[in-house]
Coordinates of C-alpha atoms in Angstrom, one line a residue:
X119 CA 39.8 -40.1 -26.9
X120 CA 40.5 -40.9 -23.2
X121 CA 41.3 -37.2 -22.7
X122 CA 38.1 -35.9 -23.9
X123 CA 36.6 -38.5 -21.4
X124 CA 38.3 -37.3 -18.6
X125 CA 37.4 -33.7 -19.2
X126 CA 33.7 -34.6 -19.3
X127 CA 34.1 -36.7 -16.2
X128 CA 35.7 -33.7 -14.2
X129 CA 33.1 -31.5 -15.5
X130 CA 30.4 -33.8 -14.3
X131 CA 31.8 -34.0 -11.1
X132 CA 32.1 -30.4 -10.6
X133 CA 28.7 -29.6 -11.5
X134 CA 27.6 -32.3 -9.0
X135 CA 29.6 -30.7 -6.3
X136 CA 28.2 -27.2 -7.1
X137 CA 24.4 -28.8 -6.9
X138 CA 25.3 -30.5 -4.0
X139 CA 26.5 -27.2 -2.1
X140 CA 23.3 -25.6 -3.4
X141 CA 21.4 -28.2 -2.0
X142 CA 23.1 -27.5 1.3
X143 CA 22.5 -24.2 1.1
X144 CA 18.7 -25.0 1.0
X145 CA 18.6 -27.5 3.4
X146 CA 20.4 -25.1 5.7
X147 CA 17.6 -22.4 5.1
X148 CA 14.8 -25.2 5.6
X149 CA 16.2 -25.9 8.8
X150 CA 16.2 -22.3 10.0
X151 CA 12.7 -21.8 9.0
X152 CA 11.3 -25.0 10.3
X153 CA 13.5 -24.3 13.6
X154 CA 15.6 -27.2 13.6
X155 CA 18.8 -25.1 13.4
X156 CA 20.3 -22.9 16.1
X157 CA 18.1 -20.2 16.6
X158 CA 18.2 -17.0 18.7
X159 CA 16.4 -17.9 21.9
X160 CA 13.0 -16.6 22.4
X161 CA 13.4 -15.1 25.7
X162 CA 11.5 -11.6 26.9
X163 CA 13.9 -9.9 29.6
X164 CA 12.1 -6.8 29.3
X165 CA 11.7 -4.0 26.8
X166 CA 15.2 -2.4 27.4
X167 CA 17.3 -5.4 27.9
X168 CA 20.1 -4.4 25.4
X169 CA 20.4 -1.6 27.8
X170 CA 22.4 -3.9 30.5
X171 CA 25.3 -3.8 28.2
X172 CA 27.9 -1.3 28.9
X173 CA 29.0 -0.4 25.0
X174 CA 25.3 -0.3 23.9
X175 CA 24.6 2.3 26.8
X176 CA 27.3 4.4 25.4
X177 CA 26.4 4.0 21.7
X178 CA 22.7 4.7 22.8
X179 CA 23.1 7.6 25.1
X180 CA 25.6 9.3 22.5
X181 CA 22.7 8.4 19.8
X182 CA 19.9 10.4 21.6
X183 CA 22.1 13.6 21.6
X184 CA 23.3 13.4 18.1
X185 CA 20.0 12.2 16.6
X186 CA 18.2 15.2 18.3
X187 CA 20.8 17.6 16.5
X188 CA 20.3 15.7 13.2
X189 CA 16.6 16.0 13.2
X190 CA 16.8 19.7 14.2
X191 CA 19.0 20.5 11.0
X192 CA 16.8 18.5 8.8
X193 CA 14.0 20.6 10.0
X194 CA 16.3 23.7 9.5
X195 CA 17.5 22.5 6.1
X196 CA 13.9 21.9 4.7
X197 CA 13.2 25.5 6.0
X198 CA 16.2 27.3 4.6
X199 CA 15.5 25.6 1.0
X200 CA 11.9 27.0 1.2
X201 CA 13.3 30.6 2.1
X202 CA 15.9 30.4 -0.6
X203 CA 13.6 29.4 -3.0
X204 CA 10.5 31.0 -2.2
X205 CA 8.5 27.9 -1.5
X206 CA 9.8 25.9 -4.3
X207 CA 8.5 22.0 -3.9
X208 CA 10.6 20.9 -6.5
X209 CA 14.0 22.4 -5.4
X210 CA 12.8 20.9 -1.7
X211 CA 12.5 17.6 -3.5
X212 CA 16.1 17.9 -5.2
X213 CA 17.6 18.8 -1.7
X214 CA 16.2 15.1 -0.6
X215 CA 17.1 13.6 -3.8
X216 CA 20.8 14.8 -3.9
X217 CA 21.2 13.5 -0.2
X218 CA 19.8 9.9 -0.9
X219 CA 21.4 9.8 -4.4
X220 CA 25.0 8.6 -3.5
X221 CA 23.4 5.8 -1.4
X222 CA 22.1 4.8 -4.5
X223 CA 25.3 5.0 -6.4
X224 CA 28.0 4.0 -4.0
X225 CA 25.9 2.3 -1.0
X226 CA 27.2 -1.3 -1.9
X227 CA 30.8 0.1 -1.9
X228 CA 30.2 1.4 2.0
X229 CA 29.0 -1.7 3.1
X230 CA 32.2 -3.8 1.8
X231 CA 34.1 -1.2 3.6
X232 CA 32.5 -2.1 6.6
X233 CA 33.1 -5.8 6.3
X234 CA 36.9 -4.9 5.6
X235 CA 37.7 -2.5 8.3
X236 CA 36.9 -2.0 12.2
X237 CA 33.5 -0.6 12.2
X238 CA 34.3 1.5 15.6
X239 CA 36.9 3.3 13.6
X240 CA 34.9 3.8 10.6
X241 CA 32.0 5.1 12.5
X242 CA 34.4 7.8 14.5
X243 CA 35.5 9.0 10.7
X244 CA 32.1 9.5 9.7
X245 CA 30.9 11.2 12.6
X246 CA 33.6 13.7 12.6
X247 CA 33.0 14.8 8.8
X248 CA 29.2 15.2 9.4
X249 CA 29.9 17.3 12.4
X250 CA 32.2 19.7 10.4
X251 CA 29.9 20.1 7.6
X252 CA 27.1 21.2 10.0
X253 CA 29.5 23.7 11.2
X254 CA 30.2 24.8 7.8
X255 CA 26.7 25.3 6.8
X256 CA 25.6 27.0 10.1
X257 CA 28.7 29.8 9.5
X258 CA 27.6 30.3 5.9
X259 CA 24.0 30.5 7.3
X260 CA 24.4 32.8 10.0
X261 CA 26.8 35.5 7.9
X262 CA 24.1 35.5 5.3
X263 CA 26.4 33.9 2.6
X264 CA 24.3 30.6 2.4
X265 CA 22.8 30.1 -1.3
X266 CA 20.6 27.2 -2.6
X267 CA 23.6 25.6 -4.4
X268 CA 25.1 25.1 -1.0
X269 CA 22.7 23.3 0.5
X270 CA 22.7 20.8 -2.4
X271 CA 26.4 20.3 -2.0
X272 CA 25.9 19.7 1.4
X273 CA 23.3 17.4 1.1
X274 CA 25.1 15.5 -1.4
X275 CA 28.3 15.2 0.8
X276 CA 26.2 14.1 3.4
X277 CA 25.0 11.2 1.5
X278 CA 28.5 10.2 0.6
X279 CA 29.7 10.1 3.9
X280 CA 26.3 8.0 4.8
X281 CA 27.1 5.5 1.9
X282 CA 29.7 4.4 4.9
X283 CA 28.4 5.2 8.1
X284 CA 24.9 4.0 7.9
X285 CA 25.5 0.2 6.6
X286 CA 28.4 0.4 9.3
X287 CA 26.3 1.9 12.2
X288 CA 23.9 -0.9 11.6
X289 CA 26.1 -3.8 11.4
X290 CA 27.8 -2.8 14.8
X291 CA 25.1 -3.4 16.6
X292 CA 24.8 -7.1 17.3
X293 CA 28.7 -6.5 18.0
X294 CA 27.7 -4.9 21.0
X295 CA 24.6 -6.9 22.0
X296 CA 25.4 -10.3 20.4
X297 CA 22.5 -12.1 18.4
X298 CA 20.1 -13.0 21.1
X299 CA 19.5 -9.6 21.9
X300 CA 19.5 -8.0 18.4
X301 CA 16.0 -7.4 17.6
X302 CA 15.5 -5.4 20.8
X303 CA 18.5 -3.2 20.1
X304 CA 17.5 -2.3 16.7
X305 CA 14.2 -1.6 18.2
X306 CA 15.8 0.5 20.9
X307 CA 17.6 2.1 18.1
X308 CA 14.6 3.3 16.2
X309 CA 13.4 4.3 19.7
X310 CA 16.0 6.8 20.2
X311 CA 15.9 7.8 16.5
X312 CA 12.5 8.8 16.7
X313 CA 12.4 10.1 20.1
X314 CA 14.9 13.0 18.7
X315 CA 12.4 13.0 15.7
X316 CA 9.8 14.3 18.3
X317 CA 12.0 16.7 19.9
X318 CA 14.2 17.6 17.2
X319 CA 11.6 19.2 14.8
X320 CA 9.6 20.9 17.7
X321 CA 12.6 22.3 19.1
X322 CA 14.2 23.5 15.9
X323 CA 10.6 25.0 15.0
X324 CA 10.7 27.0 18.4
X325 CA 14.4 27.9 17.8
X326 CA 14.0 29.4 14.2
X327 CA 11.1 31.5 15.1
X328 CA 12.8 32.7 18.4
X329 CA 16.5 32.9 16.8
X330 CA 15.1 34.7 13.5
X331 CA 17.0 31.8 11.4
X332 CA 18.1 28.6 10.6
X333 CA 22.0 29.1 10.9
X334 CA 22.1 28.6 14.9
X335 CA 20.6 25.2 14.3
X336 CA 23.0 23.9 12.1
X337 CA 26.1 25.3 14.8
X338 CA 23.8 23.2 17.5
X339 CA 23.9 19.9 15.7
X340 CA 27.7 20.5 15.1
X341 CA 28.3 20.7 18.8
X342 CA 25.9 17.8 19.2
X343 CA 28.1 15.0 17.7
X344 CA 30.5 15.5 20.5
X345 CA 28.0 13.4 22.2
X346 CA 28.0 10.2 20.1
X347 CA 32.0 10.7 19.5
X348 CA 32.6 10.4 23.1
X349 CA 30.6 7.2 23.6
X350 CA 32.6 5.4 20.8
X351 CA 36.2 6.7 22.4
X352 CA 35.0 5.2 25.9
X353 CA 33.9 2.0 24.5
X354 CA 35.5 -1.5 26.0
X355 CA 36.9 -3.0 22.8
X356 CA 37.4 -6.3 24.9
X357 CA 33.8 -6.8 25.2
X358 CA 33.1 -6.2 21.7
X359 CA 32.4 -9.3 19.3
X360 CA 34.3 -8.6 16.7
X361 CA 34.3 -10.6 13.5
X362 CA 37.5 -10.8 11.6
X363 CA 38.1 -8.4 8.6
X364 CA 37.3 -9.7 4.8
X365 CA 40.7 -9.3 3.2
X366 CA 40.5 -7.3 0.0
X367 CA 39.7 -9.5 -3.0
X368 CA 37.8 -9.5 -6.4
X369 CA 34.1 -10.5 -7.0
X370 CA 33.0 -9.3 -3.3
X371 CA 30.0 -6.9 -4.3
X372 CA 28.7 -10.0 -6.7
X373 CA 29.3 -12.1 -3.6
X374 CA 26.8 -10.0 -1.4
X375 CA 24.4 -9.9 -4.1
X376 CA 24.6 -13.8 -4.6
X377 CA 24.4 -14.4 -1.1
X378 CA 21.0 -12.7 -1.1
X379 CA 19.5 -13.9 -4.0
X380 CA 20.2 -17.2 -2.6
X381 CA 18.0 -16.9 0.7
X382 CA 14.4 -16.5 0.3
X383 CA 14.5 -15.0 4.3
X384 CA 16.9 -11.9 3.0
X385 CA 15.4 -11.3 -0.3
X386 CA 11.8 -10.8 1.1
X387 CA 12.1 -8.2 3.6
X388 CA 14.8 -6.3 1.1
X389 CA 12.2 -6.6 -1.7
X390 CA 9.9 -5.4 0.4
X391 CA 11.7 -2.1 1.7
X392 CA 12.9 -1.7 -2.1
X393 CA 9.3 -0.9 -3.4
X394 CA 7.9 0.9 -0.3
X395 CA 11.0 2.9 0.4
X396 CA 11.0 4.9 -2.7
X397 CA 7.6 6.8 -1.7
X398 CA 7.8 6.9 2.4
X399 CA 11.4 8.3 2.7
X400 CA 10.0 11.4 1.1
X401 CA 7.0 11.8 3.4
X402 CA 8.9 14.3 5.5
X403 CA 9.0 16.4 2.6
X404 CA 5.1 15.9 2.2
X405 CA 4.8 16.8 5.9
X406 CA 7.0 20.4 5.1
X407 CA 4.7 21.2 2.3
X408 CA 1.1 20.2 3.6
X409 CA 1.9 22.6 6.9
X410 CA 2.9 25.1 5.0
X411 CA 1.2 25.3 1.5
X412 CA -2.1 23.7 2.4
X413 CA -2.6 24.6 5.9
X414 CA -0.4 27.9 6.5
X415 CA 1.4 26.8 9.2
X416 CA 4.6 28.3 10.3
X417 CA 7.8 27.2 11.6
X418 CA 6.6 26.3 14.9
X419 CA 3.5 24.5 13.8
X420 CA 5.4 22.5 10.8
X421 CA 7.8 21.4 13.7
X422 CA 4.7 20.0 15.6
X423 CA 3.3 18.1 12.6
X424 CA 7.0 16.7 12.4
X425 CA 6.7 15.7 15.8
X426 CA 3.3 14.0 15.6
X427 CA 4.6 11.8 12.8
X428 CA 7.4 10.8 15.2
X429 CA 5.3 10.1 18.4
X430 CA 3.8 7.2 16.3
X431 CA 7.2 6.0 15.2
X432 CA 8.4 6.2 18.8
X433 CA 5.1 4.2 20.0
X434 CA 5.8 1.6 17.2
X435 CA 9.2 1.4 18.0
X436 CA 8.8 0.5 21.6
X437 CA 6.1 -2.2 20.9
X438 CA 8.7 -3.3 18.4
X439 CA 11.3 -3.6 21.3
X440 CA 9.2 -6.2 23.3
X441 CA 8.7 -8.3 20.2
X442 CA 11.3 -11.2 19.9
X443 CA 11.0 -12.5 16.2
X444 CA 9.5 -10.4 13.1
X445 CA 7.1 -12.1 11.0
X446 CA 6.7 -11.9 7.1
X447 CA 3.0 -10.9 7.7
X448 CA 4.2 -8.2 9.8
X449 CA 6.2 -6.7 7.3
X450 CA 3.3 -6.8 4.6
X451 CA 0.7 -5.1 7.1
X452 CA 2.9 -2.5 8.4
X453 CA 3.5 -1.4 4.4
X454 CA 0.0 -1.6 3.5
X455 CA -1.3 0.3 6.6
X456 CA 1.2 2.8 5.8
X457 CA -0.2 3.5 2.4
X458 CA -3.7 3.8 3.7
X459 CA -2.8 6.5 6.2
X460 CA -0.7 8.4 4.1
X461 CA -3.5 8.4 1.8
X462 CA -5.9 9.7 4.3
X463 CA -3.5 12.4 5.5
X464 CA -3.8 13.8 1.7
X465 CA -7.2 13.9 2.1
X466 CA -7.7 15.7 5.7
X467 CA -9.8 18.7 5.5
X468 CA -8.2 19.9 8.8
X469 CA -4.7 20.5 10.4
X470 CA -6.0 18.9 13.6
X471 CA -7.3 15.9 12.0
X472 CA -4.2 15.5 9.6
X473 CA -2.0 16.0 13.1
X474 CA -3.9 13.0 14.2
X475 CA -3.6 10.8 11.2
X476 CA 0.1 11.1 11.2
X477 CA 0.4 8.9 14.8
X478 CA -0.7 6.0 13.0
X479 CA 1.3 6.3 10.2
X480 CA 4.2 6.9 12.2
X481 CA 3.6 3.5 13.7
X482 CA 3.2 2.0 10.6
X483 CA 6.0 2.7 9.1
X484 CA 8.4 2.2 11.9
X485 CA 7.0 -1.3 12.3
X486 CA 7.6 -2.4 8.7
X487 CA 11.0 -0.7 9.0
X488 CA 12.3 -2.3 12.3
X489 CA 11.1 -5.6 11.2
X490 CA 12.8 -5.5 8.0
X491 CA 16.0 -4.6 9.4
X492 CA 16.0 -7.3 12.2
X493 CA 14.8 -10.1 9.9
X494 CA 17.8 -9.3 7.3
X495 CA 20.5 -9.0 10.3
X496 CA 19.2 -12.2 12.1
X497 CA 19.6 -14.4 9.2
X498 CA 23.1 -13.1 7.7
X499 CA 26.3 -14.4 8.8
X500 CA 28.9 -11.9 10.8
X501 CA 31.5 -12.1 7.4
X502 CA 28.7 -10.9 5.1
X503 CA 26.8 -8.5 7.4
X504 CA 28.4 -5.5 6.0
X505 CA 27.8 -6.0 2.7
X506 CA 24.2 -7.2 3.1
X507 CA 23.5 -4.4 5.1
X508 CA 25.1 -2.3 2.4
X509 CA 22.2 -3.9 -0.1
X510 CA 19.3 -2.9 2.6
X511 CA 20.5 0.4 3.0
X512 CA 20.8 0.8 -0.8
X513 CA 17.3 -0.3 -1.4
X514 CA 16.1 1.3 2.2
X515 CA 17.5 5.0 1.1
X516 CA 18.0 4.6 -3.1
X517 CA 14.6 5.0 -4.0
X518 CA 14.2 8.7 -2.4
X519 CA 16.3 10.2 -5.5
X520 CA 13.3 8.6 -7.9
X521 CA 10.5 9.1 -5.4
X522 CA 11.2 12.7 -3.9
X523 CA 11.8 14.2 -7.2
X524 CA 8.4 12.8 -9.0
X525 CA 6.2 13.3 -5.6
X526 CA 7.8 17.3 -5.7
X527 CA 7.0 17.2 -9.7
X528 CA 3.5 15.8 -9.1
X529 CA 2.9 18.4 -6.3
X530 CA 3.9 20.9 -8.5
X531 CA 1.8 20.1 -11.3
X532 CA -1.7 18.7 -9.1
X533 CA -1.1 20.1 -5.9
X534 CA 0.1 19.1 -2.6
X535 CA -2.7 17.0 -1.8
X536 CA -2.3 15.3 -5.0
X537 CA 1.1 14.2 -4.6
X538 CA 0.7 13.0 -1.0
X539 CA -2.3 10.7 -2.2
X540 CA -0.6 9.3 -4.9
X541 CA 2.6 8.7 -2.8
X542 CA 0.2 6.3 -0.8
X543 CA -1.2 4.8 -3.8
X544 CA 2.0 3.4 -4.9
X545 CA 3.1 2.3 -1.3
X546 CA 0.5 0.1 -1.8
X547 CA 1.1 -1.0 -5.1
X548 CA 4.6 -1.7 -4.0
X549 CA 3.7 -3.9 -1.5
X550 CA 1.6 -6.0 -3.9
X551 CA 4.3 -6.1 -6.0
X552 CA 6.8 -7.3 -3.5
X553 CA 4.3 -9.6 -2.1
X554 CA 3.9 -11.5 -5.5
X555 CA 7.6 -11.6 -6.4
X556 CA 8.5 -13.3 -3.4
X557 CA 6.0 -15.8 -3.7
X558 CA 7.0 -16.7 -7.5
X559 CA 10.6 -16.5 -6.1
X560 CA 9.5 -19.1 -3.4
X561 CA 8.0 -21.2 -6.2
X562 CA 11.2 -21.4 -8.1
X563 CA 13.6 -22.1 -5.1
X564 CA 11.0 -25.1 -4.4
X565 CA 11.4 -26.1 -7.9
X566 CA 15.0 -26.1 -7.6
X567 CA 15.3 -28.3 -4.6
X568 CA 13.2 -30.8 -6.0
X569 CA 15.5 -30.5 -9.1
X570 CA 18.7 -31.0 -7.1
X571 CA 17.3 -33.6 -5.2
X572 CA 16.4 -35.9 -8.3
X573 CA 20.0 -34.8 -9.9
X574 CA 21.6 -36.3 -6.9
X575 CA 19.4 -39.4 -6.4
X576 CA 20.2 -39.9 -10.1
X577 CA 24.2 -39.6 -9.7

């Protein structure tokens, strides 16, 4: 039976090689956590240090203009749906769900494309398609032809494009600024996004009232895409640190999932975002409902409410820009604080108090979002970044198709305040669940390390 013995020996050797590889991975993670591995230098060169990079300046400047237009369109879209459906919360929740549903279904494939193709070229294609969609919806609305099903189609199509655009844009940041300034650049992106969140809804609310409709807002957003496209075309490609494209192959999605599951420093923020985002992504819908249905606010006042929330988010992002290294404690604290302020805002008896509570809610939400994004990107190798960010974006936005209709249905049955309060309670439950799962996975990882070490010693 020499052949059988040889096969058993080969099988034993193969198992030992796999165990050794797993042990090396665990050792690498422990070295990173203990500081013995090569880490990003913890230097503080100013809140806006990433803007010293020419390509990132173009990216950030174009992003501010385009984001303002995008937030104007989001405000107009919500208001258009409420007008077309006579104030239906369920219809508004369905619109939000349709916009995020493609990310839930196809987000992983978008991250895989970001690893396979040049990210700058992908962004140019995606931004052009988004501008065309805004132009089409603007023409339909201005001519009085817009119907609610057309808004649904536009929302779903935007979600399809976002499957590729969002993970590509997230992974593209490190190619412009490098690892040293990655946390700062992510925080500045959040600042830009939330600055637009302050300006966009307020301007949209005023223009909807002044121009007598939402159609011109879609057209303005279509024009705003010229800014980000110009920035992408003018970049100096020689200054981009572009990794080698990953060749097409089988099992690349599974490889990305295994990569995340084997690294607790990736799994913890992704788990937390997965639980919390299910009910935080629908918070803008709750702002619209609270402003219109509870406090009887018009379009301009609704824009002010959205801007107050964005002011808090902007303040949180600027504070995060000075932070060098995000921590696990910050992730959990931000999620818990947001849940508590969400509950408080749902119980607010007066509109001025409601507006005030939106500011700390914005600070808490952007703190957890920025810390999670930076933690994931810093812990990911370049050739896996697109797929990992695809997973991150999937859990970050994929919960909305579940959370938004659920909260819309609860608001229809029990009232808008009940929906907002329950959303806050579920956010707290999600944060606790993520923490417990992280501890469980960490204990199992430590047990695996001991088992691999003992097996290696026995061999």
